[in-house]
Amino acid sequence: MAAPLDLDQLQTFITISDMGSFTRAADEVHRTQSAVSMQMRRLEERIGKPLFEKDGRTNRLTEEGERLLSYARRLLHLNRETLAAFDDRALEGTVRIGIPDDYADRFLPEIMARFARSNPRVELTVICEPTPGLVEHLKRGNLDLSIVTHSDAHAPSEVVRREPLLWVSSANHATHEEEVLPMAFGRPNCIWRRAACDVLDRMDRDYRVLFSSFSATVITAAVLSGLAISVLPECALRPGMRVLSEADGFGILPDCKIGIMRGHTARADIVDAIARHISDSLDNISVPMAEEPGGFDFAALTSAVRGRRSKPGQLVPGW
């Protein structure tokens, strides 16, 4: 029977990947650099594959190292869940979190499931609103933590995920070919709306805002019915949508940055715990490559987002 993997070695391996350096990782795990190097040599011997390769003066993960990283994160998370399940000092109480509904369908099931398994005595109260409203709730003390769309115009947030922002239309209509583009956007203070209008203005493309709503459901309905075009992050795509690329005459949009913001709360222990779970969940969530019947125009999506990943191989088209 093969010997199990060493969790300490996996933790060091993850830390090296996150910190980008053996030296910084050694400081983080409170070991000498030689001890960290020895751990990685032993891990490579155990895996039977090289995990790092030289890139100038730095070490970067090999393809095998990237594969191991996903498993390592899951193993460490399962270890924490197991220990928490038998911890009599487990966290108790209520935590109030906010999330835009653009992200809720895709991210909340994973976040809630992971957190509830590790912290069964904590009650989650969830509010779904656009980012500006969530920022106000945080300022007023109505929320302990929120997932937001990162913007320099708001208070700083900890960016935990990046996705391409995409032009979307109905796969069953030619709405994007209309002379004056009908658009469906969020409210005027929506940063995606401002980004899209800036690109359309630079393209000198005629458009009119036909639908305006803070509800992602309304925007999605307008797009799927063929009444309008909109912009959405990759996580918000739905079957029946077509992604429009430069080949269709649409300019590249800035990436969508998803971040975490914390409020002023006396329960920092619970907030820290769920922040870790959110970060882990968003880092692990990806989308299958296979096209579903009635799904997206995957050829256009692949063309639109090629080369724009912050973490190559982590995210794939559709969901």
Short mmCIF file of C-alpha atoms in Angstrom, two decimals:
data_model
loop_
_atom_site.label_atom_id
_atom_site.label_comp_id
_atom_site.label_asym_id
_atom_site.label_seq_id
_atom_site.Cartn_x
_atom_site.Cartn_y
_atom_site.Cartn_z
CA MET A 1 0.00 0.00 0.00
CA ALA A 2 1.39 3.40 -0.97
CA ALA A 3 2.32 5.74 1.88
CA PRO A 4 0.00 8.76 2.31
CA LEU A 5 1.09 12.23 1.33
CA ASP A 6 2.56 14.45 4.05
CA LEU A 7 0.19 17.33 4.83
CA ASP A 8 3.03 19.55 6.08
CA GLN A 9 4.79 19.14 2.75
CA LEU A 10 1.57 19.97 0.90
CA GLN A 11 1.05 23.09 3.05
CA THR A 12 4.57 24.26 2.24
CA PHE A 13 4.01 23.49 -1.44
CA ILE A 14 0.81 25.62 -1.47
CA THR A 15 2.61 28.43 0.37
CA ILE A 16 5.42 28.47 -2.22
CA SER A 17 2.84 28.72 -4.99
CA ASP A 18 0.95 31.53 -3.22
CA MET A 19 4.04 33.50 -2.19
CA GLY A 20 5.90 32.95 -5.47
CA SER A 21 9.20 32.24 -3.75
CA PHE A 22 10.93 29.58 -1.65
CA THR A 23 12.44 32.35 0.50
CA ARG A 24 9.14 34.09 1.27
CA ALA A 25 7.43 30.74 1.81
CA ALA A 26 10.12 29.75 4.32
CA ASP A 27 9.35 32.86 6.34
CA GLU A 28 5.63 32.16 6.15
CA VAL A 29 5.88 28.54 7.39
CA HIS A 30 8.61 29.40 9.92
CA ARG A 31 11.25 27.10 8.46
CA THR A 32 14.68 27.66 6.97
CA GLN A 33 14.98 27.81 3.20
CA SER A 34 17.03 24.62 3.22
CA ALA A 35 14.29 22.84 5.19
CA VAL A 36 11.68 24.01 2.68
CA SER A 37 13.83 22.82 -0.22
CA MET A 38 14.24 19.43 1.46
CA GLN A 39 10.47 19.15 1.92
CA MET A 40 9.92 19.83 -1.77
CA ARG A 41 12.56 17.30 -2.81
CA ARG A 42 10.82 14.67 -0.70
CA LEU A 43 7.43 15.63 -2.12
CA GLU A 44 8.78 15.35 -5.68
CA GLU A 45 10.21 11.92 -4.82
CA ARG A 46 6.84 10.87 -3.40
CA ILE A 47 4.91 12.11 -6.45
CA GLY A 48 7.55 10.85 -8.86
CA LYS A 49 7.33 14.01 -10.97
CA PRO A 50 9.18 17.35 -11.02
CA LEU A 51 7.00 20.04 -9.43
CA PHE A 52 9.16 23.12 -10.09
CA GLU A 53 11.27 24.38 -12.95
CA LYS A 54 13.68 27.28 -13.22
CA ASP A 55 12.43 30.48 -14.85
CA GLY A 56 15.39 32.83 -14.69
CA ARG A 57 16.11 33.33 -11.00
CA THR A 58 12.73 32.10 -9.89
CA ASN A 59 11.05 28.70 -9.64
CA ARG A 60 7.65 28.17 -11.20
CA LEU A 61 5.27 25.22 -11.13
CA THR A 62 5.55 22.59 -13.84
CA GLU A 63 2.41 21.19 -15.45
CA GLU A 64 2.55 18.37 -12.87
CA GLY A 65 2.94 20.97 -10.13
CA GLU A 66 -0.19 22.80 -11.31
CA ARG A 67 -2.10 19.52 -11.22
CA LEU A 68 -0.92 18.76 -7.70
CA LEU A 69 -1.81 22.25 -6.46
CA SER A 70 -5.55 21.67 -6.94
CA TYR A 71 -5.41 18.34 -5.08
CA ALA A 72 -3.24 19.82 -2.34
CA ARG A 73 -5.71 22.63 -1.64
CA ARG A 74 -8.57 20.15 -1.43
CA LEU A 75 -6.66 17.83 0.89
CA LEU A 76 -5.71 20.66 3.25
CA HIS A 77 -9.28 21.95 3.25
CA LEU A 78 -10.66 18.48 4.01
CA ASN A 79 -8.15 18.19 6.84
CA ARG A 80 -9.43 21.47 8.34
CA GLU A 81 -13.03 20.33 7.93
CA THR A 82 -12.28 17.05 9.69
CA LEU A 83 -10.61 18.72 12.65
CA ALA A 84 -13.40 21.29 12.92
CA ALA A 85 -16.03 18.56 13.04
CA PHE A 86 -14.49 17.20 16.25
CA ASP A 87 -13.60 20.55 17.83
CA ASP A 88 -15.67 21.26 20.93
CA ARG A 89 -14.58 24.89 20.65
CA ALA A 90 -16.12 25.20 17.19
CA LEU A 91 -17.35 28.60 16.10
CA GLU A 92 -20.89 29.57 17.07
CA GLY A 93 -23.05 32.55 16.23
CA THR A 94 -24.41 34.40 13.22
CA VAL A 95 -22.54 35.97 10.33
CA ARG A 96 -24.14 38.34 7.84
CA ILE A 97 -22.73 38.17 4.32
CA GLY A 98 -23.62 40.00 1.11
CA ILE A 99 -23.21 38.99 -2.52
CA PRO A 100 -24.43 40.42 -5.85
CA ASP A 101 -27.00 38.17 -7.50
CA ASP A 102 -24.75 38.05 -10.60
CA TYR A 103 -22.47 35.80 -8.53
CA ALA A 104 -24.94 34.13 -6.17
CA ASP A 105 -26.15 31.29 -8.41
CA ARG A 106 -22.65 30.26 -9.36
CA PHE A 107 -20.75 30.73 -6.11
CA LEU A 108 -23.14 30.51 -3.14
CA PRO A 109 -23.85 26.74 -3.26
CA GLU A 110 -20.14 25.92 -3.00
CA ILE A 111 -19.43 28.57 -0.35
CA MET A 112 -22.40 27.64 1.84
CA ALA A 113 -21.81 23.90 1.59
CA ARG A 114 -18.11 24.12 2.47
CA PHE A 115 -18.67 26.52 5.36
CA ALA A 116 -21.67 24.67 6.82
CA ARG A 117 -19.78 21.36 6.88
CA SER A 118 -16.89 22.91 8.81
CA ASN A 119 -18.97 25.21 11.04
CA PRO A 120 -22.38 23.61 11.65
CA ARG A 121 -23.06 25.91 14.63
CA VAL A 122 -22.79 29.14 12.63
CA GLU A 123 -25.94 30.66 11.10
CA LEU A 124 -25.49 32.44 7.77
CA THR A 125 -27.65 35.43 6.88
CA VAL A 126 -27.29 36.31 3.19
CA ILE A 127 -28.25 39.55 1.41
CA CYS A 128 -28.17 39.81 -2.40
CA GLU A 129 -27.71 43.34 -3.77
CA PRO A 130 -25.46 45.12 -6.28
CA THR A 131 -21.99 46.05 -5.05
CA PRO A 132 -22.73 49.74 -4.28
CA GLY A 133 -25.58 48.72 -1.97
CA LEU A 134 -23.44 46.10 -0.25
CA VAL A 135 -20.68 48.66 0.33
CA GLU A 136 -23.22 50.92 2.04
CA HIS A 137 -24.46 48.03 4.19
CA LEU A 138 -20.87 47.37 5.30
CA LYS A 139 -20.35 51.03 6.19
CA ARG A 140 -23.56 51.07 8.25
CA GLY A 141 -22.68 47.88 10.11
CA ASN A 142 -25.46 45.82 8.51
CA LEU A 143 -23.05 43.22 7.10
CA ASP A 144 -20.01 41.44 8.49
CA LEU A 145 -18.51 40.54 5.11
CA SER A 146 -19.38 40.86 1.45
CA ILE A 147 -18.33 39.50 -1.91
CA VAL A 148 -18.14 42.50 -4.26
CA THR A 149 -17.06 43.55 -7.71
CA HIS A 150 -13.74 45.22 -7.01
CA SER A 151 -13.48 48.86 -7.98
CA ASP A 152 -10.94 51.52 -7.09
CA ALA A 153 -13.89 53.87 -6.57
CA HIS A 154 -15.07 51.82 -3.59
CA ALA A 155 -13.27 51.02 -0.37
CA PRO A 156 -10.40 48.53 -0.93
CA SER A 157 -11.31 44.88 -1.31
CA GLU A 158 -9.19 41.73 -1.27
CA VAL A 159 -9.31 40.41 -4.84
CA VAL A 160 -9.83 36.63 -4.77
CA ARG A 161 -10.80 35.90 -8.38
CA ARG A 162 -10.48 37.44 -11.83
CA GLU A 163 -12.73 36.65 -14.78
CA PRO A 164 -13.13 38.09 -18.28
CA LEU A 165 -16.01 40.51 -18.73
CA LEU A 166 -17.82 39.47 -21.89
CA TRP A 167 -20.30 40.87 -24.41
CA VAL A 168 -23.32 38.55 -24.50
CA SER A 169 -26.32 38.17 -26.79
CA SER A 170 -28.94 35.52 -27.44
CA ALA A 171 -27.71 32.46 -29.32
CA ASN A 172 -31.06 32.35 -31.11
CA HIS A 173 -31.28 35.96 -32.29
CA ALA A 174 -29.16 38.39 -34.33
CA THR A 175 -29.60 41.28 -31.90
CA HIS A 176 -25.92 42.22 -32.20
CA GLU A 177 -26.39 42.97 -35.91
CA GLU A 178 -28.93 45.75 -35.36
CA GLU A 179 -27.83 49.19 -36.55
CA VAL A 180 -28.53 50.74 -33.15
CA LEU A 181 -27.59 48.23 -30.46
CA PRO A 182 -30.26 47.70 -27.79
CA MET A 183 -28.47 47.32 -24.44
CA ALA A 184 -29.45 45.93 -21.03
CA PHE A 185 -27.35 47.24 -18.14
CA GLY A 186 -27.26 47.68 -14.42
CA ARG A 187 -27.96 51.05 -12.87
CA PRO A 188 -25.87 54.08 -14.02
CA ASN A 189 -23.36 53.54 -11.17
CA CYS A 190 -22.62 49.97 -12.35
CA ILE A 191 -18.91 49.70 -13.26
CA TRP A 192 -19.64 47.09 -15.95
CA ARG A 193 -22.10 49.51 -17.58
CA ARG A 194 -19.53 52.31 -17.54
CA ALA A 195 -16.84 50.02 -19.00
CA ALA A 196 -19.17 48.82 -21.77
CA CYS A 197 -20.28 52.37 -22.67
CA ASP A 198 -16.64 53.50 -22.81
CA VAL A 199 -15.81 50.71 -25.27
CA LEU A 200 -18.91 51.40 -27.39
CA ASP A 201 -18.06 55.11 -27.52
CA ARG A 202 -14.50 54.36 -28.61
CA MET A 203 -15.89 52.03 -31.29
CA ASP A 204 -18.22 54.87 -32.38
CA ARG A 205 -21.05 52.32 -32.24
CA ASP A 206 -24.63 53.58 -31.94
CA TYR A 207 -26.56 52.11 -29.01
CA ARG A 208 -29.46 52.82 -26.72
CA VAL A 209 -30.08 51.54 -23.19
CA LEU A 210 -33.35 49.66 -23.47
CA PHE A 211 -33.37 47.99 -20.04
CA SER A 212 -31.80 49.18 -16.80
CA SER A 213 -32.04 47.15 -13.58
CA PHE A 214 -30.03 46.16 -10.50
CA SER A 215 -31.42 42.62 -10.93
CA ALA A 216 -29.27 40.12 -12.80
CA THR A 217 -32.44 38.12 -13.51
CA VAL A 218 -33.91 41.04 -15.48
CA ILE A 219 -30.70 41.56 -17.49
CA THR A 220 -30.44 37.84 -18.23
CA ALA A 221 -34.07 37.70 -19.36
CA ALA A 222 -33.55 40.66 -21.73
CA VAL A 223 -30.52 38.96 -23.28
CA LEU A 224 -32.02 35.47 -23.62
CA SER A 225 -35.22 36.84 -25.18
CA GLY A 226 -33.16 38.56 -27.88
CA LEU A 227 -34.29 42.02 -26.79
CA ALA A 228 -30.87 43.36 -25.83
CA ILE A 229 -27.13 42.83 -25.53
CA SER A 230 -25.31 43.11 -22.23
CA VAL A 231 -21.96 42.49 -20.54
CA LEU A 232 -21.46 39.75 -17.94
CA PRO A 233 -18.55 38.05 -16.21
CA GLU A 234 -17.89 34.48 -17.23
CA CYS A 235 -19.49 33.09 -14.05
CA ALA A 236 -22.84 34.70 -14.94
CA LEU A 237 -23.17 33.14 -18.42
CA ARG A 238 -26.26 31.02 -19.03
CA PRO A 239 -27.17 28.37 -21.60
CA GLY A 240 -28.73 30.07 -24.60
CA MET A 241 -26.28 32.96 -24.59
CA ARG A 242 -23.74 33.76 -27.28
CA VAL A 243 -20.46 35.47 -26.41
CA LEU A 244 -19.54 38.23 -28.87
CA SER A 245 -15.89 38.70 -29.76
CA GLU A 246 -13.73 41.11 -31.72
CA ALA A 247 -14.67 39.10 -34.82
CA ASP A 248 -18.25 40.33 -34.25
CA GLY A 249 -17.03 43.91 -33.99
CA PHE A 250 -16.95 44.23 -30.20
CA GLY A 251 -13.91 45.57 -28.36
CA ILE A 252 -12.21 43.87 -25.42
CA LEU A 253 -13.56 44.76 -21.99
CA PRO A 254 -11.53 45.01 -18.78
CA ASP A 255 -11.42 41.95 -16.54
CA CYS A 256 -13.94 41.59 -13.75
CA LYS A 257 -12.24 41.44 -10.34
CA ILE A 258 -14.17 39.72 -7.56
CA GLY A 259 -13.15 40.74 -4.05
CA ILE A 260 -13.99 40.41 -0.36
CA MET A 261 -14.77 43.37 1.88
CA ARG A 262 -15.10 43.16 5.67
CA GLY A 263 -17.29 45.23 7.92
CA HIS A 264 -16.75 46.34 11.50
CA THR A 265 -17.72 43.35 13.63
CA ALA A 266 -16.99 41.89 17.04
CA ARG A 267 -16.94 38.37 15.55
CA ALA A 268 -13.65 38.60 13.69
CA ASP A 269 -13.08 34.86 14.24
CA ILE A 270 -16.19 33.89 12.27
CA VAL A 271 -15.53 36.51 9.59
CA ASP A 272 -11.94 35.30 9.16
CA ALA A 273 -13.17 31.71 8.86
CA ILE A 274 -15.77 32.41 6.19
CA ALA A 275 -13.36 34.70 4.32
CA ARG A 276 -10.94 31.76 4.06
CA HIS A 277 -13.76 29.51 2.84
CA ILE A 278 -14.84 32.05 0.23
CA SER A 279 -11.29 32.46 -1.03
CA ASP A 280 -10.79 28.66 -1.19
CA SER A 281 -14.16 28.13 -2.88
CA LEU A 282 -13.67 30.77 -5.56
CA ASP A 283 -10.16 29.48 -6.21
CA ASN A 284 -11.46 25.93 -6.76
CA ILE A 285 -14.62 26.64 -8.77
CA SER A 286 -14.12 26.04 -12.48
CA VAL A 287 -16.37 25.23 -15.38
CA PRO A 288 -16.56 22.07 -17.55
CA MET A 289 -15.28 22.18 -21.10
CA ALA A 290 -18.11 20.14 -22.59
CA GLU A 291 -20.83 22.02 -24.40
CA GLU A 292 -24.37 21.35 -23.23
CA PRO A 293 -27.34 21.27 -25.62
CA GLY A 294 -28.62 24.78 -26.17
CA GLY A 295 -25.54 26.18 -24.51
CA PHE A 296 -23.11 28.94 -25.38
CA ASP A 297 -21.26 29.65 -28.59
CA PHE A 298 -18.08 28.07 -27.22
CA ALA A 299 -15.98 28.92 -30.26
CA ALA A 300 -16.64 32.60 -29.76
CA LEU A 301 -16.04 32.33 -26.02
CA THR A 302 -12.73 30.59 -26.49
CA SER A 303 -11.64 33.28 -28.96
CA ALA A 304 -12.82 36.10 -26.72
CA VAL A 305 -11.02 35.00 -23.58
CA ARG A 306 -7.91 33.31 -24.98
CA GLY A 307 -4.82 34.53 -23.17
CA ARG A 308 -6.70 36.63 -20.60
CA ARG A 309 -6.52 34.27 -17.61
CA SER A 310 -4.82 35.34 -14.40
CA LYS A 311 -4.22 31.67 -13.55
CA PRO A 312 -3.76 29.58 -16.71
CA GLY A 313 -5.85 26.42 -16.72
CA GLN A 314 -7.90 27.36 -13.67
CA LEU A 315 -10.97 28.59 -15.51
CA VAL A 316 -12.60 27.17 -18.61
CA PRO A 317 -15.57 28.29 -20.73
CA GLY A 318 -19.17 27.83 -19.68
CA TRP A 319 -20.64 26.10 -16.62
#
